[in-house]
Coordinates of C-alpha atoms in Angstrom, one line a residue:
M1078 CA -41.8 -5.7 20.5
T1079 CA -38.0 -6.3 20.5
N1080 CA -36.1 -5.2 23.6
P1081 CA -33.5 -2.7 22.5
A1082 CA -31.1 -3.9 25.1
S1083 CA -31.3 -7.5 24.1
T1084 CA -30.8 -6.5 20.5
H1085 CA -27.6 -4.6 21.3
D1086 CA -26.3 -7.5 23.4
T1087 CA -26.9 -9.9 20.5
A1088 CA -25.3 -7.6 18.0
A1089 CA -22.3 -7.1 20.3
A1090 CA -21.9 -10.9 20.9
A1091 CA -22.1 -11.9 17.2
P1092 CA -18.9 -10.1 16.2
A1093 CA -17.2 -11.7 19.2
R1094 CA -18.1 -15.2 18.0
H1095 CA -17.0 -14.6 14.5
R1096 CA -14.1 -12.1 14.9
W1097 CA -11.3 -14.5 13.8
A1098 CA -13.3 -15.6 10.8
A1099 CA -14.0 -12.0 10.0
L1100 CA -10.2 -11.3 10.2
A1101 CA -9.5 -14.1 7.7
V1102 CA -12.0 -12.6 5.2
C1103 CA -10.4 -9.1 5.6
C1104 CA -6.9 -10.6 5.2
L1105 CA -8.0 -12.3 2.0
A1106 CA -9.3 -9.0 0.7
A1107 CA -6.2 -7.1 1.7
M1108 CA -4.0 -9.8 0.1
L1109 CA -5.8 -9.5 -3.3
L1110 CA -5.5 -5.7 -3.3
G1111 CA -1.8 -5.9 -2.6
I1112 CA -1.1 -8.5 -5.3
D1113 CA -3.1 -6.5 -7.8
N1114 CA -1.0 -3.4 -6.9
S1115 CA 2.3 -5.1 -7.8
V1116 CA 1.4 -7.8 -10.4
L1117 CA 0.8 -5.5 -13.4
N1118 CA 4.5 -4.7 -13.8
Y1119 CA 5.2 -8.3 -14.7
A1120 CA 2.5 -8.4 -17.3
I1121 CA 3.7 -5.4 -19.2
P1122 CA 6.0 -7.3 -21.6
S1123 CA 3.1 -9.5 -22.6
L1124 CA 0.9 -6.5 -23.0
L1125 CA 3.4 -4.8 -25.3
K1126 CA 3.4 -7.9 -27.6
D1127 CA -0.3 -8.5 -27.7
M1128 CA -1.8 -5.0 -27.6
G1129 CA 1.0 -2.7 -28.7
P1130 CA 0.2 0.3 -26.4
S1131 CA 2.2 3.5 -26.8
G1132 CA 4.6 4.7 -24.1
T1133 CA 2.1 7.2 -22.8
E1134 CA -0.6 4.5 -22.6
I1135 CA 1.7 2.2 -20.7
L1136 CA 2.3 4.9 -18.1
W1137 CA -1.5 5.5 -17.7
I1138 CA -2.1 1.7 -17.5
S1139 CA 0.5 1.6 -14.7
D1140 CA -0.5 4.7 -12.8
I1141 CA -4.2 5.1 -13.1
Y1142 CA -4.9 2.5 -10.4
G1143 CA -3.0 4.4 -7.8
F1144 CA -4.4 7.8 -9.0
A1145 CA -8.0 6.5 -8.6
M1146 CA -7.4 4.8 -5.3
G1147 CA -5.4 7.7 -3.7
G1148 CA -7.9 10.3 -4.8
L1149 CA -11.0 8.5 -3.5
L1150 CA -9.8 7.0 -0.2
V1151 CA -11.0 9.9 2.0
V1152 CA -14.4 10.0 0.3
M1153 CA -14.9 6.2 0.5
G1154 CA -13.8 6.1 4.1
N1155 CA -16.5 8.6 5.0
L1156 CA -19.1 6.8 3.0
G1157 CA -18.2 3.6 4.9
D1158 CA -18.8 5.3 8.2
R1159 CA -22.2 6.5 7.0
L1160 CA -23.5 3.5 5.0
G1161 CA -21.8 0.7 6.9
R1162 CA -18.2 -0.5 6.7
K1163 CA -19.2 -4.1 5.8
R1164 CA -21.6 -2.9 3.1
M1165 CA -18.9 -0.6 1.6
M1166 CA -16.3 -3.4 1.7
L1167 CA -18.6 -5.9 -0.1
L1168 CA -19.7 -3.3 -2.7
G1169 CA -16.0 -2.7 -3.3
A1170 CA -15.3 -6.4 -3.6
A1171 CA -18.2 -6.9 -6.1
A1172 CA -16.9 -3.9 -8.2
F1173 CA -13.4 -5.2 -8.0
G1174 CA -14.5 -8.6 -9.4
V1175 CA -16.4 -7.0 -12.2
A1176 CA -13.5 -4.6 -13.0
S1177 CA -11.0 -7.5 -13.0
M1178 CA -13.0 -9.4 -15.6
L1179 CA -13.4 -6.3 -17.8
T1180 CA -9.6 -5.6 -17.4
A1181 CA -8.6 -9.2 -18.3
Y1182 CA -10.6 -9.1 -21.6
A1183 CA -9.9 -5.5 -22.5
P1184 CA -9.7 -5.3 -26.3
N1185 CA -7.5 -2.2 -26.5
P1186 CA -5.3 0.1 -24.3
E1187 CA -8.2 2.6 -23.7
A1188 CA -10.4 -0.2 -22.3
L1189 CA -7.5 -1.5 -20.2
I1190 CA -7.0 2.0 -18.7
A1191 CA -10.7 2.3 -17.9
G1192 CA -10.6 -1.1 -16.3
R1193 CA -7.6 -0.2 -14.2
A1194 CA -9.3 3.0 -13.1
L1195 CA -12.4 1.0 -12.0
L1196 CA -10.1 -1.3 -10.0
G1197 CA -8.7 1.7 -8.2
V1198 CA -12.2 3.0 -7.4
A1199 CA -13.2 -0.4 -6.0
G1200 CA -9.9 -0.7 -4.1
A1201 CA -10.6 2.7 -2.5
A1202 CA -13.9 1.4 -1.3
M1203 CA -12.4 -1.7 0.2
V1204 CA -9.2 -0.5 1.9
P1205 CA -10.5 1.8 4.7
S1206 CA -13.5 -0.4 5.3
T1207 CA -11.3 -3.5 5.6
L1208 CA -9.3 -1.9 8.4
S1209 CA -12.4 -0.5 10.1
V1210 CA -14.2 -3.9 10.0
V1211 CA -11.2 -5.5 11.8
R1212 CA -11.1 -2.6 14.3
H1213 CA -14.8 -3.0 15.2
A1214 CA -14.7 -6.8 15.3
F1215 CA -12.0 -6.8 18.0
T1216 CA -13.0 -4.8 21.1
D1217 CA -10.2 -6.2 23.4
P1218 CA -7.2 -3.9 23.0
K1219 CA -4.6 -6.7 22.9
E1220 CA -6.6 -8.8 20.4
R1221 CA -7.3 -5.7 18.4
T1222 CA -3.5 -4.9 18.1
T1223 CA -2.7 -8.4 17.1
A1224 CA -5.6 -8.5 14.6
I1225 CA -4.7 -5.2 12.9
G1226 CA -1.0 -6.4 12.9
I1227 CA -1.9 -9.6 11.1
S1228 CA -4.1 -7.8 8.6
S1229 CA -1.3 -5.2 8.0
G1230 CA 1.3 -8.0 7.7
I1231 CA -0.7 -9.9 5.1
G1232 CA -1.2 -6.7 3.2
A1233 CA 2.5 -6.1 3.2
A1234 CA 3.4 -9.6 2.2
S1235 CA 0.9 -9.6 -0.7
F1236 CA 3.0 -6.9 -2.5
A1237 CA 5.8 -9.5 -2.8
L1238 CA 3.3 -12.2 -3.9
G1239 CA 2.6 -10.2 -7.0
P1240 CA 5.7 -11.3 -8.9
V1241 CA 5.3 -14.9 -7.7
V1242 CA 1.6 -15.1 -8.7
G1243 CA 2.3 -13.2 -11.9
G1244 CA 5.2 -15.3 -12.8
L1245 CA 3.3 -18.5 -12.4
L1246 CA 0.3 -17.3 -14.4
L1247 CA 2.3 -15.7 -17.2
D1248 CA 4.4 -18.8 -17.7
H1249 CA 1.2 -20.7 -18.7
F1250 CA -1.5 -18.2 -19.7
W1251 CA -2.0 -14.8 -21.3
W1252 CA -1.5 -11.4 -19.6
G1253 CA -5.2 -11.2 -18.7
S1254 CA -4.9 -14.1 -16.3
V1255 CA -3.2 -11.9 -13.7
F1256 CA -6.5 -10.0 -13.4
L1257 CA -9.0 -12.9 -14.0
I1258 CA -7.7 -14.8 -11.0
N1259 CA -9.3 -12.0 -8.8
V1260 CA -12.8 -13.0 -9.9
P1261 CA -13.3 -16.3 -8.0
L1262 CA -11.3 -15.1 -5.0
M1263 CA -13.4 -11.9 -4.7
A1264 CA -16.5 -14.2 -4.9
V1265 CA -15.2 -16.0 -1.8
V1266 CA -14.8 -12.6 -0.1
L1267 CA -18.3 -11.6 -1.0
V1268 CA -20.0 -14.8 0.2
A1269 CA -17.9 -15.3 3.4
G1270 CA -18.1 -11.5 4.1
A1271 CA -21.9 -11.5 3.9
L1272 CA -22.1 -14.4 6.4
L1273 CA -19.2 -13.5 8.8
L1274 CA -18.4 -9.8 8.8
P1275 CA -20.0 -7.6 11.5
E1276 CA -21.7 -4.4 10.3
S1277 CA -21.1 -1.1 12.0
R1278 CA -21.7 2.5 11.2
N1279 CA -21.9 6.0 12.7
P1280 CA -25.5 6.2 14.0
R1281 CA -25.4 10.1 13.8
P1282 CA -23.2 10.8 10.7
G1283 CA -24.7 14.2 9.9
R1284 CA -24.6 15.6 6.4
L1285 CA -21.8 14.6 4.0
D1286 CA -19.6 17.6 3.1
W1287 CA -20.4 17.4 -0.7
A1288 CA -18.5 20.6 -1.4
G1289 CA -15.4 19.1 0.2
V1290 CA -15.6 15.9 -1.9
P1291 CA -14.3 17.4 -5.2
L1292 CA -11.7 19.4 -3.4
S1293 CA -10.4 16.3 -1.7
I1294 CA -10.3 14.3 -4.9
V1295 CA -8.8 17.0 -7.1
G1296 CA -6.2 17.9 -4.4
V1297 CA -4.9 14.4 -3.8
L1298 CA -5.0 13.5 -7.5
G1299 CA -3.1 16.7 -8.5
A1300 CA -0.5 16.1 -5.8
I1301 CA 0.1 12.4 -6.7
Y1302 CA 0.2 13.2 -10.5
A1303 CA 2.6 16.1 -10.0
I1304 CA 5.0 14.0 -7.8
K1305 CA 5.1 11.1 -10.3
A1306 CA 5.1 13.1 -13.5
G1307 CA 7.5 15.7 -12.2
F1308 CA 10.3 13.2 -11.5
R1309 CA 9.5 11.2 -14.6
D1310 CA 9.1 14.0 -17.1
G1311 CA 11.0 16.9 -15.4
A1312 CA 9.9 19.9 -13.4
D1313 CA 9.7 22.1 -16.6
H1314 CA 6.9 19.9 -18.0
A1315 CA 3.8 22.1 -18.2
P1316 CA 1.2 19.5 -17.0
V1317 CA 3.3 19.0 -13.9
W1318 CA 3.1 22.7 -12.9
I1319 CA -0.6 22.8 -13.7
A1320 CA -1.3 19.6 -11.7
A1321 CA 0.8 20.9 -8.8
A1322 CA -0.9 24.3 -8.8
V1323 CA -4.4 22.9 -9.0
G1324 CA -3.7 20.2 -6.4
T1325 CA -2.1 22.6 -4.0
A1326 CA -4.9 25.1 -4.3
S1327 CA -7.6 22.4 -3.9
L1328 CA -5.8 21.0 -0.8
V1329 CA -5.5 24.5 0.8
L1330 CA -9.2 25.2 0.2
F1331 CA -10.1 21.7 1.4
A1332 CA -8.2 22.2 4.6
R1333 CA -9.7 25.6 5.3
R1334 CA -13.2 24.2 4.7
Q1335 CA -12.6 21.2 7.0
V1336 CA -12.0 23.4 10.0
R1337 CA -15.2 25.3 9.4
V1338 CA -17.9 22.7 8.5
E1339 CA -19.8 20.9 11.3
E1340 CA -19.2 17.5 9.8
P1341 CA -15.8 17.5 8.0
L1342 CA -14.6 14.7 5.8
I1343 CA -11.3 14.8 7.8
D1344 CA -11.3 16.1 11.3
L1345 CA -8.0 18.0 11.2
R1346 CA -8.0 18.3 15.0
L1347 CA -6.9 14.6 15.0
F1348 CA -3.5 15.8 14.0
R1349 CA -3.2 17.8 17.2
N1350 CA -3.1 14.4 18.9
P1351 CA 0.6 13.3 19.0
A1352 CA -0.4 9.7 18.9
F1353 CA -2.3 10.1 15.7
S1354 CA 0.1 12.4 13.9
G1355 CA 3.1 10.5 15.1
A1356 CA 1.7 7.2 13.9
V1357 CA 0.8 8.6 10.5
G1358 CA 4.3 10.2 10.2
A1359 CA 6.0 6.9 11.1
N1360 CA 4.0 5.1 8.4
L1361 CA 4.9 7.7 5.9
V1362 CA 8.6 7.5 6.6
M1363 CA 8.5 3.7 6.5
I1364 CA 6.7 3.5 3.1
F1365 CA 8.9 6.3 1.7
A1366 CA 12.1 4.3 2.2
S1367 CA 10.9 0.7 1.8
S1368 CA 9.0 1.2 -1.4
T1369 CA 12.2 2.3 -3.2
L1370 CA 14.2 -0.5 -1.6
S1371 CA 11.6 -3.0 -2.9
L1372 CA 11.9 -1.6 -6.4
A1373 CA 15.7 -1.5 -6.3
F1374 CA 16.0 -5.1 -5.2
S1375 CA 13.5 -6.3 -7.8
L1376 CA 15.8 -4.8 -10.4
Y1377 CA 18.9 -6.1 -8.7
F1378 CA 17.6 -9.7 -8.8
Q1379 CA 16.3 -9.5 -12.3
V1380 CA 19.1 -7.5 -14.0
V1381 CA 22.2 -7.8 -11.9
R1382 CA 21.6 -11.5 -10.9
D1383 CA 19.8 -12.3 -14.2
W1384 CA 16.9 -14.0 -12.5
S1385 CA 13.4 -14.4 -13.9
P1386 CA 10.6 -12.3 -12.4
F1387 CA 9.2 -15.4 -10.7
T1388 CA 12.6 -16.3 -9.1
A1389 CA 13.1 -12.7 -8.1
G1390 CA 9.7 -12.7 -6.4
L1391 CA 10.6 -15.8 -4.5
A1392 CA 13.9 -14.3 -3.5
L1393 CA 12.2 -11.2 -2.0
L1394 CA 9.5 -13.3 -0.3
P1395 CA 11.3 -14.0 3.1
G1396 CA 10.9 -10.4 4.1
P1397 CA 7.1 -10.1 3.6
L1398 CA 6.6 -13.6 5.0
A1399 CA 8.4 -12.5 8.2
A1400 CA 6.1 -9.4 8.3
A1401 CA 3.0 -11.6 8.0
F1402 CA 4.0 -13.9 10.9
A1403 CA 5.7 -11.4 13.2
A1404 CA 2.5 -9.5 14.3
P1405 CA 2.2 -11.3 17.6
L1406 CA 5.7 -10.1 18.5
A1407 CA 4.5 -6.5 18.4
T1408 CA 1.6 -7.4 20.7
A1409 CA 4.0 -9.0 23.1
L1410 CA 6.5 -6.2 23.1
I1411 CA 4.0 -3.3 23.6
P1412 CA 3.4 -3.9 27.3
R1413 CA 7.1 -4.3 28.0
L1414 CA 8.5 -1.4 25.9
G1415 CA 5.6 0.8 25.2
R1416 CA 4.3 1.9 21.8
A1417 CA 6.9 4.6 21.1
R1418 CA 9.8 2.2 21.7
V1419 CA 8.3 -0.6 19.6
V1420 CA 7.8 1.7 16.6
A1421 CA 11.3 3.2 17.1
L1422 CA 12.7 -0.3 17.3
G1423 CA 10.9 -1.3 14.1
L1424 CA 12.3 1.8 12.3
L1425 CA 15.8 1.1 13.6
L1426 CA 15.6 -2.6 12.5
L1427 CA 14.4 -1.4 9.1
A1428 CA 17.2 1.2 8.9
A1429 CA 19.9 -1.4 9.9
S1430 CA 18.6 -4.1 7.5
T1431 CA 18.2 -1.5 4.7
A1432 CA 21.9 -0.4 5.1
L1433 CA 23.1 -3.9 5.2
L1434 CA 21.1 -5.0 2.2
G1435 CA 22.5 -2.0 0.3
R1436 CA 26.1 -3.0 1.3
L1437 CA 25.5 -6.6 0.1
A1438 CA 23.9 -5.6 -3.3
A1439 CA 26.9 -6.7 -5.3
P1440 CA 26.8 -9.0 -8.4
G1441 CA 28.6 -11.9 -6.7
T1442 CA 26.9 -11.9 -3.2
P1443 CA 25.6 -15.3 -2.2
Y1444 CA 21.9 -15.2 -1.7
W1445 CA 22.1 -16.8 1.8
E1446 CA 23.9 -13.7 3.0
L1447 CA 20.8 -11.6 2.1
L1448 CA 18.3 -13.8 3.9
A1449 CA 18.9 -12.5 7.4
P1450 CA 18.6 -8.8 6.5
L1451 CA 15.5 -9.6 4.4
V1452 CA 13.8 -11.3 7.4
V1453 CA 14.8 -8.5 9.8
N1454 CA 13.5 -5.9 7.2
G1455 CA 10.1 -7.6 7.1
A1456 CA 10.0 -7.9 10.9
G1457 CA 10.8 -4.2 11.3
I1458 CA 8.0 -3.3 9.0
I1459 CA 5.4 -5.3 10.9
L1460 CA 6.6 -3.8 14.3
I1461 CA 5.8 -0.4 12.8
V1462 CA 2.5 -1.0 11.1
S1463 CA 1.0 -3.2 13.8
V1464 CA 1.4 -0.4 16.3
T1465 CA 0.8 2.6 14.1
N1466 CA -2.3 1.3 12.4
D1467 CA -3.8 0.3 15.7
T1468 CA -2.8 3.6 17.2
I1469 CA -4.4 5.6 14.3
L1470 CA -7.7 3.6 14.5
A1471 CA -7.9 3.6 18.3
S1472 CA -7.1 7.3 18.6
A1473 CA -9.9 8.4 16.3
P1474 CA -13.5 8.6 17.4
K1475 CA -15.0 5.2 16.9
Q1476 CA -17.7 6.6 14.6
R1477 CA -15.0 7.9 12.2
T1478 CA -12.6 5.0 11.9
G1479 CA -13.3 4.7 8.2
A1480 CA -12.2 8.3 7.7
A1481 CA -9.2 7.8 9.9
A1482 CA -8.1 4.7 8.1
A1483 CA -8.5 6.6 4.8
V1484 CA -6.2 9.4 6.1
S1485 CA -3.5 6.8 7.0
E1486 CA -3.8 5.0 3.6
T1487 CA -3.7 8.3 1.7
A1488 CA -0.6 9.3 3.5
M1489 CA 1.0 6.0 2.7
E1490 CA -0.1 6.3 -1.0
M1491 CA 1.5 9.7 -1.2
G1492 CA 4.6 8.6 0.8
G1493 CA 5.1 5.7 -1.6
S1494 CA 4.8 8.0 -4.6
L1495 CA 7.3 10.4 -3.0
G1496 CA 9.7 7.6 -2.2
I1497 CA 9.7 6.2 -5.7
A1498 CA 10.0 9.7 -7.2
I1499 CA 12.7 11.1 -4.9
L1500 CA 14.8 8.1 -3.9
G1501 CA 14.1 6.4 -7.2
S1502 CA 15.5 9.5 -8.9
L1503 CA 18.6 9.3 -6.6
L1504 CA 18.9 5.7 -7.6
G1505 CA 19.0 6.6 -11.3
A1506 CA 21.2 9.6 -10.9
V1507 CA 23.9 7.7 -8.9
Y1508 CA 23.7 4.9 -11.5
R1509 CA 24.3 7.3 -14.4
D1510 CA 27.1 9.0 -12.6
A1511 CA 28.9 5.8 -11.7
L1512 CA 28.4 4.2 -15.2
V1513 CA 31.7 3.8 -17.1
L1514 CA 30.9 2.6 -20.6
P1515 CA 33.5 0.8 -22.8
A1516 CA 34.8 2.8 -25.7
G1517 CA 33.4 2.4 -29.2
L1518 CA 29.8 1.5 -28.3
P1519 CA 27.1 2.3 -30.9
G1520 CA 25.3 5.6 -30.0
G1521 CA 21.9 3.9 -29.4
A1522 CA 23.4 1.3 -27.1
A1523 CA 25.2 3.9 -25.0
E1524 CA 22.1 6.1 -24.7
A1525 CA 20.0 3.1 -23.7
A1526 CA 22.6 2.1 -21.1
R1527 CA 22.6 5.6 -19.5
E1528 CA 18.8 5.6 -19.4
S1529 CA 18.5 2.6 -17.0
V1530 CA 20.1 -0.6 -16.0
G1531 CA 17.3 -2.5 -17.7
G1532 CA 18.1 -0.6 -20.9
A1533 CA 21.7 -1.5 -20.5
A1534 CA 20.8 -5.2 -20.2
E1535 CA 18.8 -5.0 -23.4
A1536 CA 21.5 -3.1 -25.3
A1537 CA 24.2 -5.6 -24.2
V1538 CA 22.3 -8.3 -26.0
R1539 CA 22.5 -6.3 -29.3
V1540 CA 26.2 -5.5 -28.9
P1541 CA 28.3 -8.5 -30.1
G1542 CA 31.4 -10.0 -28.4
A1543 CA 33.4 -8.6 -25.5
D1544 CA 31.9 -5.1 -25.8
G1545 CA 28.5 -6.4 -24.9
A1546 CA 29.8 -8.3 -21.9
A1547 CA 31.8 -5.3 -20.8
L1548 CA 28.7 -3.1 -21.2
L1549 CA 26.6 -5.4 -19.0
A1550 CA 29.3 -5.7 -16.4
A1551 CA 29.7 -1.9 -16.2
A1552 CA 26.0 -1.5 -15.8
K1553 CA 25.7 -4.1 -13.1
D1554 CA 28.6 -2.5 -11.1
A1555 CA 27.1 1.0 -11.4
F1556 CA 23.6 -0.2 -10.4
S1557 CA 25.0 -2.1 -7.4
H1558 CA 26.8 1.1 -6.3
S1559 CA 23.6 3.2 -6.8
V1560 CA 21.6 0.7 -4.6
Q1561 CA 24.3 1.0 -1.9
V1562 CA 24.1 4.8 -1.9
T1563 CA 20.3 4.9 -2.0
A1564 CA 20.1 2.4 0.8
V1565 CA 22.3 4.5 3.1
V1566 CA 20.2 7.6 2.5
G1567 CA 17.0 5.6 3.1
A1568 CA 18.5 4.1 6.3
A1569 CA 19.4 7.6 7.6
L1570 CA 15.8 8.8 7.0
L1571 CA 14.5 5.8 8.9
A1572 CA 16.8 6.4 11.8
V1573 CA 15.6 10.0 12.0
G1574 CA 12.1 8.7 11.9
A1575 CA 12.8 6.5 14.9
V1576 CA 13.9 9.5 16.9
V1577 CA 10.8 11.4 15.9
A1578 CA 8.6 8.4 16.8
L1579 CA 10.1 8.2 20.3
C1580 CA 9.1 11.9 20.9
T1581 CA 5.7 12.0 19.3
L1582 CA 4.4 8.6 20.6
R1583 CA 5.8 9.0 24.1
G1584 CA 3.1 8.8 26.7
V1585 CA 0.7 6.8 24.5
P1586 CA -0.6 4.0 26.7
A1587 CA 0.2 0.4 25.9
E1588 CA -3.5 -0.4 25.8
I1589 CA -5.7 2.2 24.2
P1590 CA -9.3 1.6 25.4
D1591 CA -12.3 1.9 23.1
P1592 CA -13.9 5.3 23.4
E1593 CA -17.1 5.6 25.3
A1594 CA -19.1 6.7 22.3
E1595 CA -20.3 3.6 20.4
D1596 CA -21.2 2.9 16.8
E1597 CA -24.4 1.4 15.7
V1598 CA -23.5 -2.3 15.6
L1599 CA -25.9 -4.5 13.6
P1600 CA -26.5 -8.2 14.1
L1601 CA -25.2 -10.7 11.7
P1602 CA -27.7 -12.4 9.3
A1603 CA -29.3 -15.4 10.9
P1604 CA -28.3 -18.7 9.3
S1605 CA -31.0 -20.2 7.1
G1606 CA -33.4 -22.5 8.8
R1607 CA -33.3 -20.7 12.1

């Protein structure tokens, strides 16, 4: 008969031997998810030529991934805690590979939308489990902070890799290649994950709150849809009001239920912990401001500087690369400054670099002047997420880290949507207000130019002679001004977030020890031949 104590010791030792290899597998998974989240925008022109989707279909192709992922994160995080985080991550990876193949060879827009939805479902299964696996593989607080920082940094960097990967593939292959590349890489995640990832789960999960599941999904989906569609189509659009009403009602009912059931999907008492709520809030402010800046500078490089998507992706890469490699800096600063000051420092660095990038966003600015603020911007992001993600996971009960990670990711998903909607709307409004069009333009060209800076660039090609050049110059100047104004607003919000972080995270210890209650940790599969 097996000695339970020796089994537990072996199970605990196995993750220690393989923890850095497990981190590499999780980083690869996080990188693929990040690339897939940003690469589609660069495949849309090819999609329009080959498939001819309508404007509404294009919107659903773009948005359905985020809708499906955001709506299912909480449910998938809870399932991971119950069924095993490794198992949920590998199931998600397998589904992601299958969905990528189906999406790559989609014969029509409807099939493409369905494939993107399945990608979102698979991504929702992977994201909280990926963070939880890292959290459970590293039991030493210092190593855990570094590992979560590296994983978060790779995830952040991967968003900027989307344009680079997409540009390379689309220069040589058809649009489906940006999805097909996921298949062999997810196969690597599956094989390496089966061999190297530790398994852990809540040994006493209780009953899943099945009544809360649809309330959670409908509430989050309704909120995200209302935010995106409201700023895109206008607040007087009937589906926006319906989605907002249904989403709000579902979230209220969900919240009321969660404080009453014995085993809630989200333990709302976590938000009474200043460390947890402060870390979630800092992440939300960070993604709210930085998501819009990323969009604005992608347009700046492509339209104002007239660079290709591939070149624009390379130009943005120094920031995310700095984020990927600066994680050890956060680990070194925490014992000296404390968690509150490190997060506040990250937000202040992000605020300063955002304001400076906005100031430099002029048509003739040399690229080398943008390098330093781009690097500081990336370093600021990693100082924030290294500490906040570790704080969120370490503050939650160890048996519910999947649910805690899902709460964090859902907040970031909604924060990104709000940022694009609100600050993106400000970006467009300031552009239209600052745009001074030359006299005598055809009506269609003037209307396209007022719609967006991309529309102005396309219209300028159709307007002959000096008028076309004047139209393009006016649009570039107006867009540069709109980036400057939006960056100042984003920087101000980040500075306020730094003050709030100092207050909410004050007193959180530099090293948050693992809670006494342990998960069930299962041994790794024995190598063949043993």
